[in-house]
Amino acid sequence: MAIATELVQLTAHRASELVRTREISSVELTRAILEQIDAHDKTIHAYLHVTAERALEHAKRADEEVARARAMGDPKASPLRGVPMSIKDVISTKDVVTTAGSRILENFVPVYNATVIERLENAGAFLIGKTNPDEFAMGSSTENSAYGVTKNPWDLARVPGGSSGGSAAAMAADEGIFALGTDTGGSVRQPASLTSTVGLRPSYGRVSRWGVIAFASSLDQVGPMTKDVRDAAFILNLIAGHDEHDSTSVNTPVPNYLNALQDENLRGMRVGVPREYFVEGMAGEVESTIRDAITHLETLGAEIHEVSLPHTEYALPTYYILAPAEASANLARYDGVKYGPRADVPGDVWDVMRATRGRGFGSEVKRRIMLGTYALSTGYYDAYYVKAQKVRTLIKRDFDNAFDRVDVLVSAASPTPAFRLGEKSDDPLQMYLADVLTLAQPLAGIPAICIPAGFSDGGLPIGLQIMARAFEEEKMLRVAYAYEQTTEWHKRKPKL
Ligand code: GLN
């Protein structure tokens, strides 16, 4: 019988196998995770809401199903049977409160599951808790949540990244087996980088966003946040694919991403290193870690090519026009009529809406709504919004040209290791600069993964980002897997 630390450290693919063969029970696995949450989440605050009772009931049922399946001579079980999941609180979970980290959705209980949840539940997984996000996924540190900050398990004085910081912290602290995050401009990859976990942003259109609270609809994607590359592929297999409820989800076959994880030999793989991704202000330790990782890929047989993505420097201003513009439209629906608390003030409907939104939204969300409304207003629309759309095309073209020469691109995902709590919260521009390496990929619709690649002298994680052409997730997974299998970084755990 495995001891509790071994249980909480399990990956989803390993845990489901052990449950299926009855080497462990789903109940003991779930209990171990709940104990880990009890022991550490008061400090880390990865979760907003833990669904302990519900999870234990599901676990019990999973164990019964396994027993029944074995008795009936059917050793094949649902791929995730008995495995608990940790879900970013911007993803709707039926009958479980979903706040998006905002006061304005304080009491919002969805009446349906997001498609990704439905698919994972059909595969046998069940919810163990909702993880803390920045409010409406706007932020890079999880400090913008209305329900308190999440701390980085590697250093409690530092941020876990954002906006999926709760999911990342839950993975790093072994307070969960696997998680989902969302990535509009880096929110899966940057927190993975800051916590030594794996975060995968799929191609735009690969995964349904139905039931995911919208931030910027031309950019939002849901992605796995896991403890290793195999789990990222495993979970992607289950959530990817067309959904008639999401018209942006693409109706092309989903490959078996696990097949991409074959060996450690990268011979013939052309790896591009974009010159512009060694940005001003990048920490020396980050740069040297990425250079070492590139050398490592070369020893595995990859061909290394320097490439240029000349419009890289415009990704940040372009994103910070388009994302707020879309957000200002998406957030118009929170008016106190259909969801959440309504301000009880005298006056007409406009007074009520003004007060509801004024109290319900935090300052970063208000800033985005104002920026976005401004960029879309008559007289400024052409100068800002239309211009940004044109630059977006140029950014996409840079990637198209690069991928004519190479299979994947590699870079850092964050210019620095985890920064201190409070360090950037009074300076929005400094906060936005934390995303400088993760904004261009969503603008271009391409996938990218971030994996553990080293540590700073102070012991803070540093991640390696690998990007591929749209719908070529397999190539980046192959490189990520080869790197992971021949390095030890992902095995290091924070001291809790
Ligand atoms: N940090 C970026 C922002 O604040 C990206 C957030 C995200 O990907 N959800 O917009």
Coordinates of C-alpha atoms and ligand atoms in Angstrom, one line a residue:
M1 CA 0.0 0.0 0.0
A2 CA 1.3 3.4 -1.0
I3 CA 1.9 5.9 1.7
A4 CA 0.0 9.2 1.5
T5 CA 2.9 11.3 0.0
E6 CA 3.2 8.8 -2.8
L7 CA -0.5 9.1 -3.4
V8 CA -0.6 12.8 -3.6
Q9 CA 2.4 12.9 -5.9
L10 CA 0.7 10.7 -8.5
T11 CA 0.0 11.8 -12.0
A12 CA -3.5 11.2 -13.5
H13 CA -2.3 8.5 -15.9
R14 CA -0.6 6.6 -13.1
A15 CA -3.4 7.1 -10.6
S16 CA -6.1 5.9 -13.0
E17 CA -4.0 2.8 -13.7
L18 CA -3.5 2.0 -10.0
V19 CA -7.3 2.5 -9.4
R20 CA -8.1 0.3 -12.3
T21 CA -5.9 -2.5 -11.1
R22 CA -7.0 -1.9 -7.5
E23 CA -3.6 -1.3 -6.2
I24 CA -5.1 1.8 -4.7
S25 CA -8.7 2.8 -4.2
S26 CA -10.1 6.1 -5.4
V27 CA -11.3 6.7 -1.9
E28 CA -7.8 6.5 -0.4
L29 CA -6.5 8.7 -3.2
T30 CA -9.2 11.3 -2.7
R31 CA -8.7 11.2 1.1
A32 CA -5.0 11.8 0.7
I33 CA -5.5 14.8 -1.5
L34 CA -8.1 16.2 0.9
E35 CA -5.6 15.7 3.7
Q36 CA -2.9 17.5 1.7
I37 CA -5.4 20.4 1.1
D38 CA -6.2 20.5 4.8
A39 CA -2.6 20.6 5.8
H40 CA -1.4 23.2 3.3
D41 CA -4.2 25.2 1.7
K42 CA -4.6 27.6 4.7
T43 CA -1.2 28.9 3.7
I44 CA -1.2 28.5 -0.1
H45 CA -4.9 29.2 -0.8
A46 CA -5.0 27.4 -4.2
Y47 CA -8.7 26.6 -3.7
L48 CA -11.7 28.8 -3.4
H49 CA -14.0 25.9 -2.8
V50 CA -13.3 22.3 -1.9
T51 CA -16.0 19.8 -2.8
A52 CA -14.8 17.2 -0.3
E53 CA -18.1 15.3 0.4
R54 CA -19.1 15.2 -3.2
A55 CA -15.6 14.0 -4.2
L56 CA -15.6 11.2 -1.7
E57 CA -19.0 10.0 -2.9
H58 CA -17.8 9.9 -6.4
A59 CA -14.7 8.1 -5.3
K60 CA -16.7 5.5 -3.6
R61 CA -18.8 5.0 -6.7
A62 CA -15.7 4.7 -8.8
D63 CA -14.3 2.0 -6.6
E64 CA -17.6 0.1 -6.9
E65 CA -17.5 0.5 -10.7
V66 CA -14.0 -0.9 -10.8
A67 CA -15.0 -3.9 -8.7
R68 CA -18.0 -4.5 -10.9
A69 CA -16.0 -4.1 -14.2
R70 CA -13.5 -6.6 -12.9
A71 CA -16.2 -9.1 -11.8
M72 CA -17.7 -8.9 -15.2
G73 CA -14.3 -9.7 -16.8
D74 CA -14.0 -6.2 -18.3
P75 CA -10.7 -4.8 -17.2
K76 CA -11.2 -1.8 -19.4
A77 CA -12.4 1.1 -17.4
S78 CA -13.0 4.7 -18.3
P79 CA -9.6 6.3 -18.7
L80 CA -9.8 8.6 -15.7
R81 CA -12.0 6.6 -13.5
G82 CA -11.6 7.5 -9.8
V83 CA -9.3 10.5 -10.4
P84 CA -10.1 13.8 -8.8
M85 CA -9.7 17.1 -10.8
S86 CA -9.0 20.6 -9.7
I87 CA -10.7 23.2 -11.9
K88 CA -10.0 26.9 -12.4
D89 CA -13.0 28.8 -11.1
V90 CA -13.8 30.4 -14.5
I91 CA -15.0 27.1 -15.8
S92 CA -18.7 26.3 -15.1
T93 CA -19.4 23.3 -12.9
K94 CA -23.0 22.2 -12.5
D95 CA -24.4 22.8 -9.0
V96 CA -21.0 24.0 -7.7
V97 CA -20.6 27.7 -7.2
T98 CA -18.4 29.3 -10.0
T99 CA -17.2 32.8 -9.2
A100 CA -14.6 33.7 -11.8
G101 CA -12.8 35.2 -8.8
S102 CA -15.3 38.1 -8.8
R103 CA -17.7 39.5 -6.3
I104 CA -20.2 40.0 -9.1
L105 CA -20.6 36.2 -9.4
E106 CA -20.4 35.5 -5.7
N107 CA -23.5 33.2 -5.6
F108 CA -23.5 32.0 -9.2
V109 CA -24.3 28.3 -9.4
P110 CA -24.2 27.1 -13.0
V111 CA -27.1 24.9 -14.1
Y112 CA -24.8 23.0 -16.5
N113 CA -21.3 21.8 -16.9
A114 CA -18.8 23.3 -19.3
T115 CA -18.1 20.8 -22.2
V116 CA -14.6 20.2 -20.8
I117 CA -16.0 19.2 -17.5
E118 CA -18.7 17.0 -19.1
R119 CA -16.0 15.2 -21.1
L120 CA -13.7 14.6 -18.1
E121 CA -16.6 13.4 -16.0
N122 CA -17.6 11.0 -18.8
A123 CA -14.0 9.7 -18.7
G124 CA -14.5 9.0 -15.0
A125 CA -12.9 12.0 -13.3
F126 CA -14.7 14.0 -10.6
L127 CA -14.3 17.5 -9.1
I128 CA -12.3 17.9 -5.9
G129 CA -12.3 21.7 -5.9
K130 CA -12.4 25.1 -7.7
T131 CA -9.1 26.9 -7.9
N132 CA -8.4 30.6 -7.4
P133 CA -8.0 32.7 -10.5
D134 CA -7.4 36.4 -11.1
E135 CA -10.8 38.0 -11.4
F136 CA -12.3 37.0 -14.8
A137 CA -8.8 35.6 -15.6
M138 CA -7.3 39.1 -15.9
G139 CA -3.9 39.2 -14.4
S140 CA -0.5 37.5 -14.1
S141 CA -0.2 36.8 -10.4
T142 CA -3.6 35.7 -9.0
E143 CA -3.5 38.8 -6.8
N144 CA -6.6 40.2 -8.6
S145 CA -8.9 37.6 -7.2
A146 CA -11.7 39.1 -5.0
Y147 CA -11.2 36.2 -2.6
G148 CA -7.5 36.6 -1.6
V149 CA -4.1 35.8 -3.2
T150 CA -2.7 32.4 -3.9
K151 CA 0.9 31.9 -2.8
N152 CA 3.7 30.1 -4.6
P153 CA 4.5 26.8 -2.9
W154 CA 8.2 27.3 -3.8
D155 CA 8.3 30.6 -1.8
L156 CA 5.3 31.8 0.1
A157 CA 6.4 35.4 -0.3
R158 CA 6.0 35.1 -4.0
V159 CA 3.2 34.9 -6.6
P160 CA 2.3 31.6 -8.3
G161 CA 1.7 33.5 -11.6
G162 CA -1.7 34.0 -13.1
S163 CA -4.3 34.0 -14.0
S164 CA -4.5 30.2 -13.4
G165 CA -2.4 30.5 -10.3
G166 CA -4.6 28.4 -8.1
S167 CA -4.4 25.4 -10.4
A168 CA -0.7 25.8 -10.8
A169 CA -0.1 26.1 -7.0
A170 CA -2.4 23.0 -6.4
M171 CA -0.2 21.0 -8.8
A172 CA 3.1 22.2 -7.3
A173 CA 1.9 21.5 -3.7
D174 CA 0.4 18.1 -4.6
E175 CA -3.0 19.4 -3.6
G176 CA -4.5 17.7 -6.6
I177 CA -3.8 15.2 -9.3
F178 CA -4.5 17.2 -12.4
A179 CA -6.0 20.6 -13.2
L180 CA -7.5 22.7 -15.9
G181 CA -6.7 26.3 -16.5
T182 CA -7.5 28.9 -19.1
D183 CA -5.1 30.7 -21.3
T184 CA -6.0 34.0 -23.0
G185 CA -2.5 35.6 -23.0
G186 CA -0.4 33.1 -21.0
S187 CA -2.5 32.1 -18.0
V188 CA -1.7 28.4 -18.3
R189 CA 1.9 28.7 -19.3
Q190 CA 3.2 31.6 -17.1
P191 CA 2.0 30.0 -13.9
A192 CA 3.4 26.7 -15.0
S193 CA 6.7 28.4 -15.5
L194 CA 6.6 30.0 -12.0
T195 CA 5.7 26.7 -10.2
S196 CA 7.7 24.0 -12.0
T197 CA 4.6 22.3 -13.4
V198 CA 3.4 21.6 -16.9
G199 CA 0.9 23.9 -18.7
L200 CA -0.4 23.4 -22.2
R201 CA -2.3 25.9 -24.3
P202 CA -4.0 24.1 -27.2
S203 CA -4.4 25.6 -30.7
Y204 CA -7.4 28.0 -30.9
G205 CA -10.4 25.9 -31.8
R206 CA -8.9 22.6 -30.5
V207 CA -10.9 22.6 -27.2
S208 CA -14.5 23.8 -26.6
R209 CA -15.0 26.9 -24.5
W210 CA -18.7 26.2 -24.0
G211 CA -19.4 26.9 -20.3
V212 CA -16.1 28.7 -19.8
I213 CA -16.7 32.3 -18.6
A214 CA -15.6 34.4 -21.5
F215 CA -12.8 36.9 -21.2
A216 CA -11.6 37.6 -24.8
S217 CA -13.3 35.2 -27.1
S218 CA -10.9 35.4 -30.0
L219 CA -8.1 34.3 -27.6
D220 CA -9.5 32.1 -24.8
Q221 CA -8.5 28.5 -24.7
V222 CA -8.8 25.8 -21.9
G223 CA -5.6 23.8 -21.2
P224 CA -4.4 21.0 -19.0
M225 CA -2.1 21.9 -16.0
T226 CA -0.3 18.8 -14.8
K227 CA 2.7 17.3 -13.2
D228 CA 4.2 15.8 -16.3
V229 CA 4.1 15.9 -20.1
R230 CA 2.3 12.6 -20.4
D231 CA -0.6 13.9 -18.4
A232 CA -0.8 17.0 -20.5
A233 CA -1.2 14.8 -23.6
F234 CA -3.5 12.4 -21.7
I235 CA -5.9 15.2 -20.6
L236 CA -5.7 16.9 -24.0
N237 CA -6.9 13.7 -25.6
L238 CA -10.0 13.8 -23.5
I239 CA -10.9 17.5 -23.8
A240 CA -10.0 18.1 -27.4
G241 CA -12.5 17.9 -30.3
H242 CA -15.5 19.5 -31.9
D243 CA -18.4 20.7 -29.8
E244 CA -21.6 21.8 -31.6
H245 CA -22.1 24.3 -28.7
D246 CA -19.0 26.2 -29.5
S247 CA -18.9 27.4 -33.1
T248 CA -15.2 28.2 -32.9
S249 CA -14.3 24.6 -32.1
V250 CA -12.8 23.0 -35.1
N251 CA -14.2 19.8 -36.6
T252 CA -11.0 18.0 -37.5
P253 CA -10.0 14.6 -36.1
V254 CA -8.2 14.6 -32.8
P255 CA -5.0 12.5 -32.9
N256 CA -4.0 10.4 -30.0
Y257 CA -1.5 12.8 -28.4
L258 CA 0.0 10.0 -26.4
N259 CA 1.5 8.6 -29.6
A260 CA 3.6 11.7 -29.8
L261 CA 5.5 10.7 -26.7
Q262 CA 7.8 8.0 -28.0
D263 CA 11.4 8.3 -27.4
E264 CA 14.2 10.7 -26.5
N265 CA 15.7 10.9 -29.9
L266 CA 15.0 14.3 -31.6
R267 CA 17.0 13.6 -34.7
G268 CA 15.6 15.5 -37.6
M269 CA 13.6 17.8 -35.4
R270 CA 14.2 21.4 -36.4
V271 CA 14.1 23.7 -33.4
G272 CA 13.9 27.5 -33.9
V273 CA 15.2 30.0 -31.4
P274 CA 13.5 33.3 -32.0
R275 CA 16.0 36.1 -31.4
E276 CA 13.4 38.5 -30.2
Y277 CA 12.4 36.3 -27.3
F278 CA 15.5 37.2 -25.3
V279 CA 13.9 40.5 -24.3
E280 CA 15.2 43.5 -22.5
G281 CA 14.7 43.1 -18.8
M282 CA 15.0 39.3 -18.9
A283 CA 16.7 37.8 -15.8
G284 CA 20.2 36.5 -16.6
E285 CA 19.3 33.2 -14.9
V286 CA 16.3 32.8 -17.2
E287 CA 18.3 33.4 -20.3
S288 CA 21.1 31.0 -19.3
T289 CA 18.5 28.3 -18.3
I290 CA 16.9 28.6 -21.8
R291 CA 20.3 28.6 -23.5
D292 CA 21.2 25.4 -21.6
A293 CA 17.9 23.8 -22.5
I294 CA 18.6 24.5 -26.2
T295 CA 22.0 22.9 -25.9
H296 CA 20.3 19.9 -24.3
L297 CA 17.9 19.6 -27.1
E298 CA 20.8 19.7 -29.5
T299 CA 22.4 16.8 -27.7
L300 CA 19.2 14.8 -28.2
G301 CA 19.7 15.2 -31.9
A302 CA 17.6 18.4 -32.7
E303 CA 18.9 20.8 -35.3
I304 CA 19.0 24.3 -33.8
H305 CA 18.2 27.3 -36.0
E306 CA 18.1 31.0 -35.1
V307 CA 14.9 32.6 -36.4
S308 CA 13.4 36.0 -36.3
L309 CA 9.8 37.0 -35.5
P310 CA 10.1 40.7 -36.3
H311 CA 6.8 41.9 -35.0
T312 CA 7.2 40.4 -31.5
E313 CA 7.6 43.7 -29.8
Y314 CA 4.0 44.7 -30.9
A315 CA 2.4 41.6 -29.3
L316 CA 2.0 43.3 -26.0
P317 CA 0.3 46.6 -27.1
T318 CA -1.8 44.6 -29.6
Y319 CA -3.0 42.1 -27.0
Y320 CA -3.8 44.9 -24.5
I321 CA -6.1 46.6 -27.1
L322 CA -7.8 43.5 -28.4
A323 CA -8.3 41.6 -25.1
P324 CA -9.8 44.5 -23.2
A325 CA -12.0 45.4 -26.2
E326 CA -13.4 41.9 -26.3
A327 CA -13.7 41.8 -22.5
S328 CA -15.6 45.1 -22.4
A329 CA -18.3 43.4 -24.6
N330 CA -18.2 40.1 -22.8
L331 CA -18.6 41.6 -19.4
A332 CA -21.5 43.8 -20.4
R333 CA -23.8 40.9 -19.3
Y334 CA -23.0 41.3 -15.6
D335 CA -25.6 43.9 -14.8
G336 CA -27.1 42.5 -11.6
V337 CA -30.2 41.2 -13.5
K338 CA -29.3 37.7 -14.5
Y339 CA -26.5 36.7 -12.2
G340 CA -25.0 37.4 -8.9
P341 CA -25.9 40.0 -6.3
R342 CA -27.7 43.2 -7.3
A343 CA -27.0 46.5 -5.5
D344 CA -30.0 47.7 -3.6
V345 CA -30.0 51.4 -4.3
P346 CA -32.6 54.0 -5.0
G347 CA -33.1 55.3 -8.5
D348 CA -33.7 53.8 -12.0
V349 CA -32.3 50.7 -13.7
W350 CA -29.2 52.6 -14.7
D351 CA -28.5 53.6 -11.1
V352 CA -28.9 49.9 -10.1
M353 CA -26.6 48.7 -12.8
R354 CA -24.0 51.3 -12.1
A355 CA -23.9 50.5 -8.4
T356 CA -23.9 46.7 -9.1
R357 CA -21.0 46.9 -11.5
G358 CA -19.2 49.5 -9.4
R359 CA -19.3 47.2 -6.4
G360 CA -19.1 43.9 -8.1
F361 CA -16.0 44.4 -10.3
G362 CA -12.5 44.9 -8.9
S363 CA -10.1 47.6 -10.2
E364 CA -8.3 45.6 -12.8
V365 CA -11.5 44.5 -14.4
K366 CA -12.8 48.1 -14.4
R367 CA -9.5 49.2 -16.0
R368 CA -9.9 46.6 -18.8
I369 CA -13.5 47.6 -19.4
M370 CA -12.6 51.3 -19.7
L371 CA -9.6 50.5 -21.9
G372 CA -11.7 48.3 -24.1
T373 CA -14.6 50.6 -24.4
Y374 CA -12.3 53.5 -25.3
A375 CA -10.6 51.4 -28.0
L376 CA -13.9 50.5 -29.5
S377 CA -15.5 54.0 -29.3
T378 CA -16.3 56.1 -32.4
G379 CA -13.3 58.0 -33.5
Y380 CA -10.8 55.7 -31.8
Y381 CA -12.0 52.4 -33.3
D382 CA -9.9 52.7 -36.5
A383 CA -6.9 54.1 -34.7
Y384 CA -6.8 51.3 -32.0
Y385 CA -9.0 48.3 -32.6
V386 CA -8.6 48.1 -36.4
K387 CA -4.9 48.8 -36.2
A388 CA -4.4 46.2 -33.6
Q389 CA -6.2 43.6 -35.8
K390 CA -3.9 44.4 -38.7
V391 CA -0.8 44.0 -36.5
R392 CA -2.3 40.7 -35.3
T393 CA -2.1 39.5 -38.9
L394 CA 1.5 40.5 -39.1
I395 CA 2.3 38.6 -35.9
K396 CA 0.6 35.5 -37.2
R397 CA 2.5 35.8 -40.5
D398 CA 5.8 35.9 -38.6
F399 CA 5.0 32.5 -37.1
D400 CA 3.9 31.1 -40.5
N401 CA 7.2 32.1 -42.0
A402 CA 9.2 30.7 -39.1
F403 CA 7.3 27.4 -39.2
D404 CA 8.2 27.1 -42.9
R405 CA 11.7 26.6 -41.7
V406 CA 11.4 24.9 -38.3
D407 CA 9.1 22.4 -36.6
V408 CA 8.9 24.1 -33.2
L409 CA 10.1 27.3 -31.5
V410 CA 11.5 27.5 -28.0
S411 CA 11.8 30.3 -25.5
A412 CA 11.2 31.2 -21.9
A413 CA 7.6 31.6 -20.8
S414 CA 8.3 34.3 -18.3
P415 CA 11.1 36.9 -18.4
T416 CA 11.7 36.4 -14.6
P417 CA 11.2 33.8 -12.0
A418 CA 8.3 34.3 -9.6
F419 CA 8.1 37.9 -8.3
R420 CA 7.1 39.0 -4.8
L421 CA 3.5 39.4 -3.7
G422 CA 2.7 43.1 -4.0
E423 CA 5.7 43.8 -6.2
K424 CA 3.8 44.7 -9.3
S425 CA 0.2 45.1 -8.1
D426 CA 0.3 48.9 -8.1
D427 CA 1.8 49.2 -11.5
P428 CA -0.4 47.7 -14.3
L429 CA 2.3 48.1 -17.0
Q430 CA 4.9 46.2 -15.0
M431 CA 2.3 43.5 -14.5
Y432 CA 1.5 43.4 -18.2
L433 CA 5.2 43.1 -19.0
A434 CA 5.2 39.7 -17.1
D435 CA 3.2 38.4 -20.1
V436 CA 5.6 39.6 -22.8
L437 CA 6.6 36.1 -23.9
T438 CA 3.1 34.5 -23.9
L439 CA 0.9 37.0 -25.8
A440 CA 2.0 36.4 -29.4
Q441 CA 1.0 32.7 -29.5
P442 CA -2.7 33.3 -28.6
L443 CA -2.8 36.3 -31.1
A444 CA -1.6 33.8 -33.8
G445 CA -3.8 30.9 -32.6
I446 CA -0.9 28.5 -32.1
P447 CA -0.3 26.0 -29.3
A448 CA 2.4 26.2 -26.8
I449 CA 3.5 24.2 -23.7
C450 CA 5.6 25.2 -20.7
I451 CA 7.6 22.6 -18.9
P452 CA 10.1 22.7 -15.9
A453 CA 13.6 23.5 -17.1
G454 CA 15.6 24.6 -14.1
F455 CA 15.8 26.8 -11.0
S456 CA 17.3 30.1 -10.1
D457 CA 20.1 30.3 -7.6
G458 CA 17.4 31.2 -5.1
G459 CA 15.6 28.0 -5.9
L460 CA 12.8 29.5 -8.0
P461 CA 11.4 27.5 -10.9
I462 CA 12.2 28.5 -14.5
G463 CA 10.1 27.0 -17.4
L464 CA 10.8 26.3 -21.1
Q465 CA 8.1 27.2 -23.6
I466 CA 7.8 25.1 -26.8
M467 CA 5.5 26.4 -29.6
A468 CA 4.2 24.7 -32.7
R469 CA 2.1 25.5 -35.8
A470 CA -1.6 25.5 -35.2
F471 CA -2.9 21.9 -34.8
E472 CA 0.6 20.5 -34.5
E473 CA 0.5 19.9 -30.8
E474 CA 2.2 16.5 -31.4
K475 CA 5.5 18.1 -32.4
M476 CA 5.7 20.2 -29.3
L477 CA 4.7 17.3 -27.1
R478 CA 7.4 15.2 -28.7
V479 CA 10.1 17.7 -27.9
A480 CA 8.7 18.4 -24.4
Y481 CA 8.6 14.7 -23.6
A482 CA 12.1 14.1 -24.8
Y483 CA 13.4 17.0 -22.8
E484 CA 11.5 15.9 -19.7
Q485 CA 12.6 12.3 -19.9
T486 CA 16.3 13.3 -20.1
T487 CA 16.2 15.9 -17.3
E488 CA 15.4 15.8 -13.6
W489 CA 13.8 19.2 -13.1
H490 CA 10.2 17.9 -13.0
K491 CA 11.0 15.6 -10.1
R492 CA 11.9 18.4 -7.7
K493 CA 9.3 19.3 -5.2
P494 CA 8.9 22.4 -3.0
K495 CA 9.4 22.0 0.8
L496 CA 6.0 22.6 2.3
Ligands
GLN1 N1 -2.0 38.1 -17.9 C1 -2.8 38.3 -19.1 C2 -3.9 39.2 -18.8 O1 -3.9 39.7 -17.8 C3 -3.3 36.9 -19.6 C4 -4.4 36.4 -18.8 C5 -5.0 35.1 -19.3 O2 -4.3 34.4 -20.1 N2 -6.2 34.8 -18.9 O3 -4.7 39.5 -19.7

